[in-house]
CSV table of C-alpha atoms in Angstrom, one decimal:
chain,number,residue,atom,x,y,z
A,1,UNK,CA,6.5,16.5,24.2
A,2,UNK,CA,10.4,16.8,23.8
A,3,UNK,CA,12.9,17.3,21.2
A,4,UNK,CA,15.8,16.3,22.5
A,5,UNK,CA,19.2,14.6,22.0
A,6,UNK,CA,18.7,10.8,23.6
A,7,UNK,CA,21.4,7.5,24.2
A,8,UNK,CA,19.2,5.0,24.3
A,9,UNK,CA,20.8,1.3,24.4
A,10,UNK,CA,22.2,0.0,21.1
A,11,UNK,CA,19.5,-1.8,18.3
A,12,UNK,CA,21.0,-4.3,15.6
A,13,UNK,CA,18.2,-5.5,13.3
A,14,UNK,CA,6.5,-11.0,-3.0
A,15,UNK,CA,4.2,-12.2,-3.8
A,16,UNK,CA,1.0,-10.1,-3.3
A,17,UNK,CA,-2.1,-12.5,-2.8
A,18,UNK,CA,-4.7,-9.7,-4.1
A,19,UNK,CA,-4.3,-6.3,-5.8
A,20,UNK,CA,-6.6,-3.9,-4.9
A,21,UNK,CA,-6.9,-0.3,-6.4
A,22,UNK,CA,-7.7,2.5,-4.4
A,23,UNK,CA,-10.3,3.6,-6.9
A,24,UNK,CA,-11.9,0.6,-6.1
A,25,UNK,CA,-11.8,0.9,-2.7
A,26,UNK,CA,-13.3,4.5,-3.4
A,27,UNK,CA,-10.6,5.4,-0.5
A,28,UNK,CA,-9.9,8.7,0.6
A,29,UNK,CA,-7.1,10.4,-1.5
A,30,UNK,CA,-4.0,11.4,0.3
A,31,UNK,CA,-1.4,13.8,-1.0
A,32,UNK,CA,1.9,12.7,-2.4
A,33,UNK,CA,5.0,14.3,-1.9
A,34,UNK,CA,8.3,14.4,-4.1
A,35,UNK,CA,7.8,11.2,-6.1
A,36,UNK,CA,4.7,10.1,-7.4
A,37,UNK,CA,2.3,7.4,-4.8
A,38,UNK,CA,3.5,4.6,-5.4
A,39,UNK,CA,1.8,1.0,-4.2
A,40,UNK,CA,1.1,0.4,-0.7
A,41,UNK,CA,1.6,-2.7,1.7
A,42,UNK,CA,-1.1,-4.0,3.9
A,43,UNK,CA,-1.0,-6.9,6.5
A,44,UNK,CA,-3.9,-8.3,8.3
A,45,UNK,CA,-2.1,-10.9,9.7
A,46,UNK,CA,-4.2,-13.9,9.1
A,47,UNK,CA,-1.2,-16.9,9.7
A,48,UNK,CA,-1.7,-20.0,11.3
A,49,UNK,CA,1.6,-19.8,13.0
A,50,UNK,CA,5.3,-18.4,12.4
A,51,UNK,CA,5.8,-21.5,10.3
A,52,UNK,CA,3.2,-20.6,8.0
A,53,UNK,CA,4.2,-20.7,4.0
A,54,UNK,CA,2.6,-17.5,3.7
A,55,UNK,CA,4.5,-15.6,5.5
A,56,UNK,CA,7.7,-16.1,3.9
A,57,UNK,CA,5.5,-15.6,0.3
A,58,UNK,CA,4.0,-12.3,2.1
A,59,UNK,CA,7.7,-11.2,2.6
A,60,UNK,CA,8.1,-11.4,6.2
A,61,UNK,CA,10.8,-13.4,8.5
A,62,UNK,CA,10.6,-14.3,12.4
A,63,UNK,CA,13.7,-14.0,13.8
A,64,UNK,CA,15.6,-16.8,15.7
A,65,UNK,CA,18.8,-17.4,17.5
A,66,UNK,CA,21.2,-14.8,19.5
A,67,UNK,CA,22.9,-11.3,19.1
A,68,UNK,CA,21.6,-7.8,20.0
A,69,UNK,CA,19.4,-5.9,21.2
A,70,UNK,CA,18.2,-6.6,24.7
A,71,UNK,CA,19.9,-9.2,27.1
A,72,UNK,CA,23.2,-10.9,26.2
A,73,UNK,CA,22.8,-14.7,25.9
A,74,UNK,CA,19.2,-14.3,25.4
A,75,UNK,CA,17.4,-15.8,22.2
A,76,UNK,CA,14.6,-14.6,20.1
A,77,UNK,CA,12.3,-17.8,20.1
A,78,UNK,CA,10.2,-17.9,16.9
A,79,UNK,CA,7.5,-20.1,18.9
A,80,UNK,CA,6.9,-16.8,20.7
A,81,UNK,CA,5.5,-15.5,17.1
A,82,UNK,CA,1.5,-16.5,17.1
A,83,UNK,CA,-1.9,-15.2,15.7
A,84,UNK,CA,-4.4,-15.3,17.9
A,85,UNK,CA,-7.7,-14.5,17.6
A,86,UNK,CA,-9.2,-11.0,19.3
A,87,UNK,CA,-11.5,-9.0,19.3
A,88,UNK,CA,-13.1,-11.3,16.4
A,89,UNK,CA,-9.9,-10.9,14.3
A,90,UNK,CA,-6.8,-12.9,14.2
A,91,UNK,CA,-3.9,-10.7,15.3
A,92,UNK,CA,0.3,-10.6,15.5
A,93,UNK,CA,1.0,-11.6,18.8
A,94,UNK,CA,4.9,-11.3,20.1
A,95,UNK,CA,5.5,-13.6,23.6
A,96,UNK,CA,8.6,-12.0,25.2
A,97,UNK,CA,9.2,-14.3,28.7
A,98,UNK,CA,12.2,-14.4,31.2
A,99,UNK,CA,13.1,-16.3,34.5
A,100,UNK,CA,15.8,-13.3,35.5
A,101,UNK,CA,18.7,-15.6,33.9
A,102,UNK,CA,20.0,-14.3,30.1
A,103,UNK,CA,19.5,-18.2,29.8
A,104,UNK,CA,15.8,-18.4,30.4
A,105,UNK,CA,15.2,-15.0,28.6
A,106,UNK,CA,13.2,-15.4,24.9
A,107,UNK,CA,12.6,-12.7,23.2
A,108,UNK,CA,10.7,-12.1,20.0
A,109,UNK,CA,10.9,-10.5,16.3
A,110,UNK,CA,9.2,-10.3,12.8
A,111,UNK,CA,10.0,-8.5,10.0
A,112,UNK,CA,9.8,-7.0,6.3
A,113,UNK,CA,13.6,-7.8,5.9
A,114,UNK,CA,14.2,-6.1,2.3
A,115,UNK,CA,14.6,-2.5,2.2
A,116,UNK,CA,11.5,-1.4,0.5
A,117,UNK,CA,10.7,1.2,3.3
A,118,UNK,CA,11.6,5.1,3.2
A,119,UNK,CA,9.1,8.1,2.2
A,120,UNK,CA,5.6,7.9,2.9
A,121,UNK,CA,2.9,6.9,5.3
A,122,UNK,CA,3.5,4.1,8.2
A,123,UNK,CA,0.2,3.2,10.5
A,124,UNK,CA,-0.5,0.2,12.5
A,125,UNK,CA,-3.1,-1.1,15.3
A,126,UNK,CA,-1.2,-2.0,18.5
A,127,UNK,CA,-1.9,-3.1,22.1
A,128,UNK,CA,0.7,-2.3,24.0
A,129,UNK,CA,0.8,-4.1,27.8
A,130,UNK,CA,1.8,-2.9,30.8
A,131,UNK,CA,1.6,-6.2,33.2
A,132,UNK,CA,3.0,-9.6,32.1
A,133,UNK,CA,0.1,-11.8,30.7
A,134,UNK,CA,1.7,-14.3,33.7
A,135,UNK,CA,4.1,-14.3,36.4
A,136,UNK,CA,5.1,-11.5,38.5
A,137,UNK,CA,5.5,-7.8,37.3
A,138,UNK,CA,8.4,-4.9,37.2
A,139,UNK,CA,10.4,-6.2,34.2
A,140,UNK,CA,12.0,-3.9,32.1
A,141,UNK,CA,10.7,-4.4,28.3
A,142,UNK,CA,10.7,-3.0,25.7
A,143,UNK,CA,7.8,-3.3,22.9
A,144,UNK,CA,8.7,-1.3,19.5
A,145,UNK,CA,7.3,-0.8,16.1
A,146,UNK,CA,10.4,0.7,13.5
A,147,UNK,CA,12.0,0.5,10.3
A,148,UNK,CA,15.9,0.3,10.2
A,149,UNK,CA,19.4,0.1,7.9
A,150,UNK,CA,22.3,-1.7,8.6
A,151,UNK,CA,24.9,-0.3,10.7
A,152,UNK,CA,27.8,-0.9,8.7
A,153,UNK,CA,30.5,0.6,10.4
A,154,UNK,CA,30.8,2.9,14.0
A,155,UNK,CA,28.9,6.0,12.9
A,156,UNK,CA,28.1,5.2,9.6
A,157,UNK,CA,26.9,8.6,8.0
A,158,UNK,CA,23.8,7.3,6.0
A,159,UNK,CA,22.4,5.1,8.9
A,160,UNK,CA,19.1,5.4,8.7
A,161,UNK,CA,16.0,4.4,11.7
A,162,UNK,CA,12.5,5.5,12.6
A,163,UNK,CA,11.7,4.3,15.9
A,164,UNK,CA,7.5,4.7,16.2
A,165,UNK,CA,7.0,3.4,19.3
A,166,UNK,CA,9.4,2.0,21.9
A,167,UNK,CA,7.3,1.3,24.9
A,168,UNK,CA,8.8,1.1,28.3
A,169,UNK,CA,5.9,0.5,30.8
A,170,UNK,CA,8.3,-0.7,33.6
A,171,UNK,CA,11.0,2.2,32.6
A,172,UNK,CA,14.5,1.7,31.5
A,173,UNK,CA,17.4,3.4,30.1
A,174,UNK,CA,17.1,6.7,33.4
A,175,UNK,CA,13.3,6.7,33.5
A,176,UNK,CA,11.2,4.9,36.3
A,177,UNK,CA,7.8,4.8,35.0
A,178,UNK,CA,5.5,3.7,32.0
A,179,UNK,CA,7.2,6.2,28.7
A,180,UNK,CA,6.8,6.0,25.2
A,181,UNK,CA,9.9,6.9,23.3
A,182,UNK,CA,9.8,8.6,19.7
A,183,UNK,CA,13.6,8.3,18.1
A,184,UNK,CA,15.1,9.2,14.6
A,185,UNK,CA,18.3,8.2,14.6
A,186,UNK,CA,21.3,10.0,12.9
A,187,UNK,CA,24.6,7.4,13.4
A,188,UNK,CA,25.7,5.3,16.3
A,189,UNK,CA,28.6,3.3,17.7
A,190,UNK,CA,27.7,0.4,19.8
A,191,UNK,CA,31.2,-0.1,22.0
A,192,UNK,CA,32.1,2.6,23.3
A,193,UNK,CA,28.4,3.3,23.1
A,194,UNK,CA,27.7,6.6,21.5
A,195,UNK,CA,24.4,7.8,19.6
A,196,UNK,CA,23.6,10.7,17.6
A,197,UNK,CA,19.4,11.1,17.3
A,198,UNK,CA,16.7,13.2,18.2
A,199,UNK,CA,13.8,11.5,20.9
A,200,UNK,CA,10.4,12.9,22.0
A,201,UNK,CA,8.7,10.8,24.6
A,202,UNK,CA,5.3,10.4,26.2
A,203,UNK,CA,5.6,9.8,30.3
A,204,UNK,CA,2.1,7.9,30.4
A,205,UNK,CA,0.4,5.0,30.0
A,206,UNK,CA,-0.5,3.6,26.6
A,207,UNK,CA,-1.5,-0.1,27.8
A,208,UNK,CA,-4.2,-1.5,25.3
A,209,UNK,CA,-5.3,-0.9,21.9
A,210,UNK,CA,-3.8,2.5,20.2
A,211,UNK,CA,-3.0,3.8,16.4
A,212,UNK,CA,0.8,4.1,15.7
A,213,UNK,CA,1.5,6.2,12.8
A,214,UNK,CA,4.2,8.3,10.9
A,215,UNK,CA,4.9,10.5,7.8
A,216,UNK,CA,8.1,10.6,6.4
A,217,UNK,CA,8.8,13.6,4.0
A,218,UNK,CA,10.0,16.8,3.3
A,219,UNK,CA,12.6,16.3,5.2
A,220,UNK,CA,10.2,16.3,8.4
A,221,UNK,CA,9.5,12.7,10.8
A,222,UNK,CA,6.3,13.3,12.1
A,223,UNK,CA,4.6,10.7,14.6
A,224,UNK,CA,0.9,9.7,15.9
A,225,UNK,CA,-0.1,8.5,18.3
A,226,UNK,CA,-4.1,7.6,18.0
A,227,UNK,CA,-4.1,10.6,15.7
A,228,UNK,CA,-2.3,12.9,17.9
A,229,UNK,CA,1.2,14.9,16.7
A,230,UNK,CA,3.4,13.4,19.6
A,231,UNK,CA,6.6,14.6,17.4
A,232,UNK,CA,7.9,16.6,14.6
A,233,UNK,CA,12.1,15.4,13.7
A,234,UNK,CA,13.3,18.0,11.2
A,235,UNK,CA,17.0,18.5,9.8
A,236,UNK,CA,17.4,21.2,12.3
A,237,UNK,CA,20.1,21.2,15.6
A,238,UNK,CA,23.3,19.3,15.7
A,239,UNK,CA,22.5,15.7,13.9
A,240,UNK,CA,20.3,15.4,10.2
A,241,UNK,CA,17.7,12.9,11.7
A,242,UNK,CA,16.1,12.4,8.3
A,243,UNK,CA,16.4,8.7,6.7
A,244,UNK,CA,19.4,8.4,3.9
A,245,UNK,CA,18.4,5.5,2.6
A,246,UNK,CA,16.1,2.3,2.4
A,247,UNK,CA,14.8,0.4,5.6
A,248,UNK,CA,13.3,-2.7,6.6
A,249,UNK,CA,10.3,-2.8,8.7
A,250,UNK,CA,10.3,-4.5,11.9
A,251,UNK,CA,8.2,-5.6,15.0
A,252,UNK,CA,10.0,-6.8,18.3
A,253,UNK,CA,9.7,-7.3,22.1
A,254,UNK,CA,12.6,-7.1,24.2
A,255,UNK,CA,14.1,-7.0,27.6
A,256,UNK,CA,17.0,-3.9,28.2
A,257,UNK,CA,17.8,-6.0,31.1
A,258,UNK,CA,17.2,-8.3,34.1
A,259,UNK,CA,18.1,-5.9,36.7
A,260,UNK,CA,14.3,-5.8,38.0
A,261,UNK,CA,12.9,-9.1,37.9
A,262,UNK,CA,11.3,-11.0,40.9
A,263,UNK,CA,11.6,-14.4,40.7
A,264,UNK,CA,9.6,-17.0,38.4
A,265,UNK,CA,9.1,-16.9,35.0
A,266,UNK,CA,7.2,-13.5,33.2
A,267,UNK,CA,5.7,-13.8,29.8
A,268,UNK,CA,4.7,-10.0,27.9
A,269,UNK,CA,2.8,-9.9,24.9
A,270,UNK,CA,2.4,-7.0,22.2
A,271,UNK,CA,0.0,-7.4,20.0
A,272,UNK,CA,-0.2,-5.9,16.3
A,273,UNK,CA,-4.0,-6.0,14.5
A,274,UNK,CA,-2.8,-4.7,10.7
A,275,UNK,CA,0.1,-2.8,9.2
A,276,UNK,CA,0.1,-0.2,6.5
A,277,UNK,CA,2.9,1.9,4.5
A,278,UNK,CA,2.2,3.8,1.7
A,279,UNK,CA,4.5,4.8,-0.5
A,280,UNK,CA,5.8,8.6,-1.4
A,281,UNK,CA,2.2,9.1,-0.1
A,282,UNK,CA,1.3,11.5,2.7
A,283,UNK,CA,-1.7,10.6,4.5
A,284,UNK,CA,-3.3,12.1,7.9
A,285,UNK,CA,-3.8,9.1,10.7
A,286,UNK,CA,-7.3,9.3,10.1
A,287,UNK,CA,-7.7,8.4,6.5
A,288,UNK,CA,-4.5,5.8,6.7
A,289,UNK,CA,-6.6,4.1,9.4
A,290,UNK,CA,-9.7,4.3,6.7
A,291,UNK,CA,-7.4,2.7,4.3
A,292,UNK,CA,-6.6,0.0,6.2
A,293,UNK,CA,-10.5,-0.3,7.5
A,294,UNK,CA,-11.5,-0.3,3.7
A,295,UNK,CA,-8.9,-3.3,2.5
A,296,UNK,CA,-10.7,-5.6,5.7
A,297,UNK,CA,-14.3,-5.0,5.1
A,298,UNK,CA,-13.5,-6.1,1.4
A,299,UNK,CA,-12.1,-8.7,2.3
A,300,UNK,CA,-8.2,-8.0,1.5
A,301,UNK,CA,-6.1,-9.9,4.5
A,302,UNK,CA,-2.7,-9.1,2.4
A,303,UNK,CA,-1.9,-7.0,-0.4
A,304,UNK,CA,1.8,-5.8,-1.5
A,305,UNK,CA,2.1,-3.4,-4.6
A,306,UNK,CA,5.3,-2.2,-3.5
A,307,UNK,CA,7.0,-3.8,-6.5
A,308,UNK,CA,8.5,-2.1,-9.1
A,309,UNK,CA,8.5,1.2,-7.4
């Protein structure tokens, strides 16, 4: 694990159907931190596709047309936002395809667009893939789980992101092979680019099914990966790392460039099982994962008590 000073490439970014207590649930208590616990959001995504009503209700948006990040003159295709079923369960899936032109490139986002996001517990269920479902291999993608602020001017002093996973299996950005990148982001400017963060990375393999999780508090960033500390982002060293302010909470899969493609067209998918954040709660991976076990074996697909908090 590092703890280091990384530019990556530039990133530009109620209705609860069920309330569910977790004395009910007879969950496993966690231990809050500054402010009291304070609701919790949990997504099983059960859609019928990225037109769905519900999802709009549930708070999410698929994101279509141009602009940053990834390729210039690509577009982020909502048709590439399904749920499939697998493993017996319907599931988020992102389809991220290109032909090697920034013309034939889609690429693919959802997202909790209000800034409800900032202390607390994130987890999620991922499957992260290292081939192309189709076509031929070597493409440079990038497949993320985050929470972000706007950027609202060149280094913007309470920008505030939590990158949880940004998985590279064909490389990118100086690295060759499959790495998983960590990032908690200070400021930035895009042009000239310039970035102020601290990034931790694993140089491995993480194809298939893993846990993605994160605690945000006491001034620390600490991430998990299937319940292991990959990462601990403190205020320490040149840049304060620690979020300033409400985020939004994103999904996306996207190319950082062309540069290694083959011919024909390549279609990656990332998948994404269930989501959780609790808020101004600090949970271990384990019993955030037993949360989110307990909502689906009583039957909860969506619940949001983030209101009013």
């Amino acid at each position: 694990m590092s703890n280091t000073v990384l530019s990556n490439t530039g990133k530009f970014r109620f209705a609860a159907v069920a309330a569910l207590s977790v004395a009910a649930l007879g969950l496993a208590p966690g231990t809050a931190t500054g402010a009291a616990a304070c609701g919790a959001l949990f997504d099983d995504f059960h859609y019928a596709s990225h037109t769905d009503g519900l999802l709009s209700q549930h708070g999410w948006q698929v994101r279509s047309g141009g602009g940053g990040p990834g390729v210039a003159g690509a577009r982020w295709a909502p048709e590439g936002i399904t749920f499939p079923t697998s493993g017996g369960d319907k599931v988020l899936q992102l389809a991220s395809a290109t032909d090697g032109t920034p013309a034939g490139t889609t690429q693919t986002e959802i997202m909790q667009p209000d800034r409800r996001f900032f202390e607390g517990t994130y987890a999620a269920r991922i499957r992260f893939s290292d081939a192309p479902e189709s076509g031929p291999d070597g493409d440079r993608i990038n497949q993320t789980f985050f929470t972000i602020s706007p950027l609202r001017y060149d280094n913007d002093p309470i920008y505030s992101e939590l990158d949880f996973s940004e998985y590279l299996p064909n490389g990118g950005w100086g690295e060759a092979g499959p790495v998983n990148f960590q990032t908690s982001w200070h400021t930035y400017t895009p042009d000239p680019w310039y970035a102020e963060n601290k990034s931790s990375s694993q140089r491995r393999s993480i194809d298939g099914w893993h846990s993605v999780a994160a605690t945000v508090s006491d001034g620390h960033v600490r991430y998990y990966i299937d319940g292991e500390l990959v990462a601990d982002h403190d205020r320490g060293g040149p840049f304060d790392v620690y979020p300033r302010q409400d985020m939004s909470l994103n999904v996306n899969q996207w190319f950082i460039d062309l540069t290694q493609h083959s011919g024909g067209t390549s279609t990656y998918l990332e998948q994404v099982d269930w989501v959780y954040y609790a808020k101004n709660e600090v949970l271990t991976p384990a019993v955030a994962v037993e949360r989110a076990a307990s909502y689906r074996s009583s039957g909860v697909r969506f619940t949001d008590g983030l209101g009013g908090c």
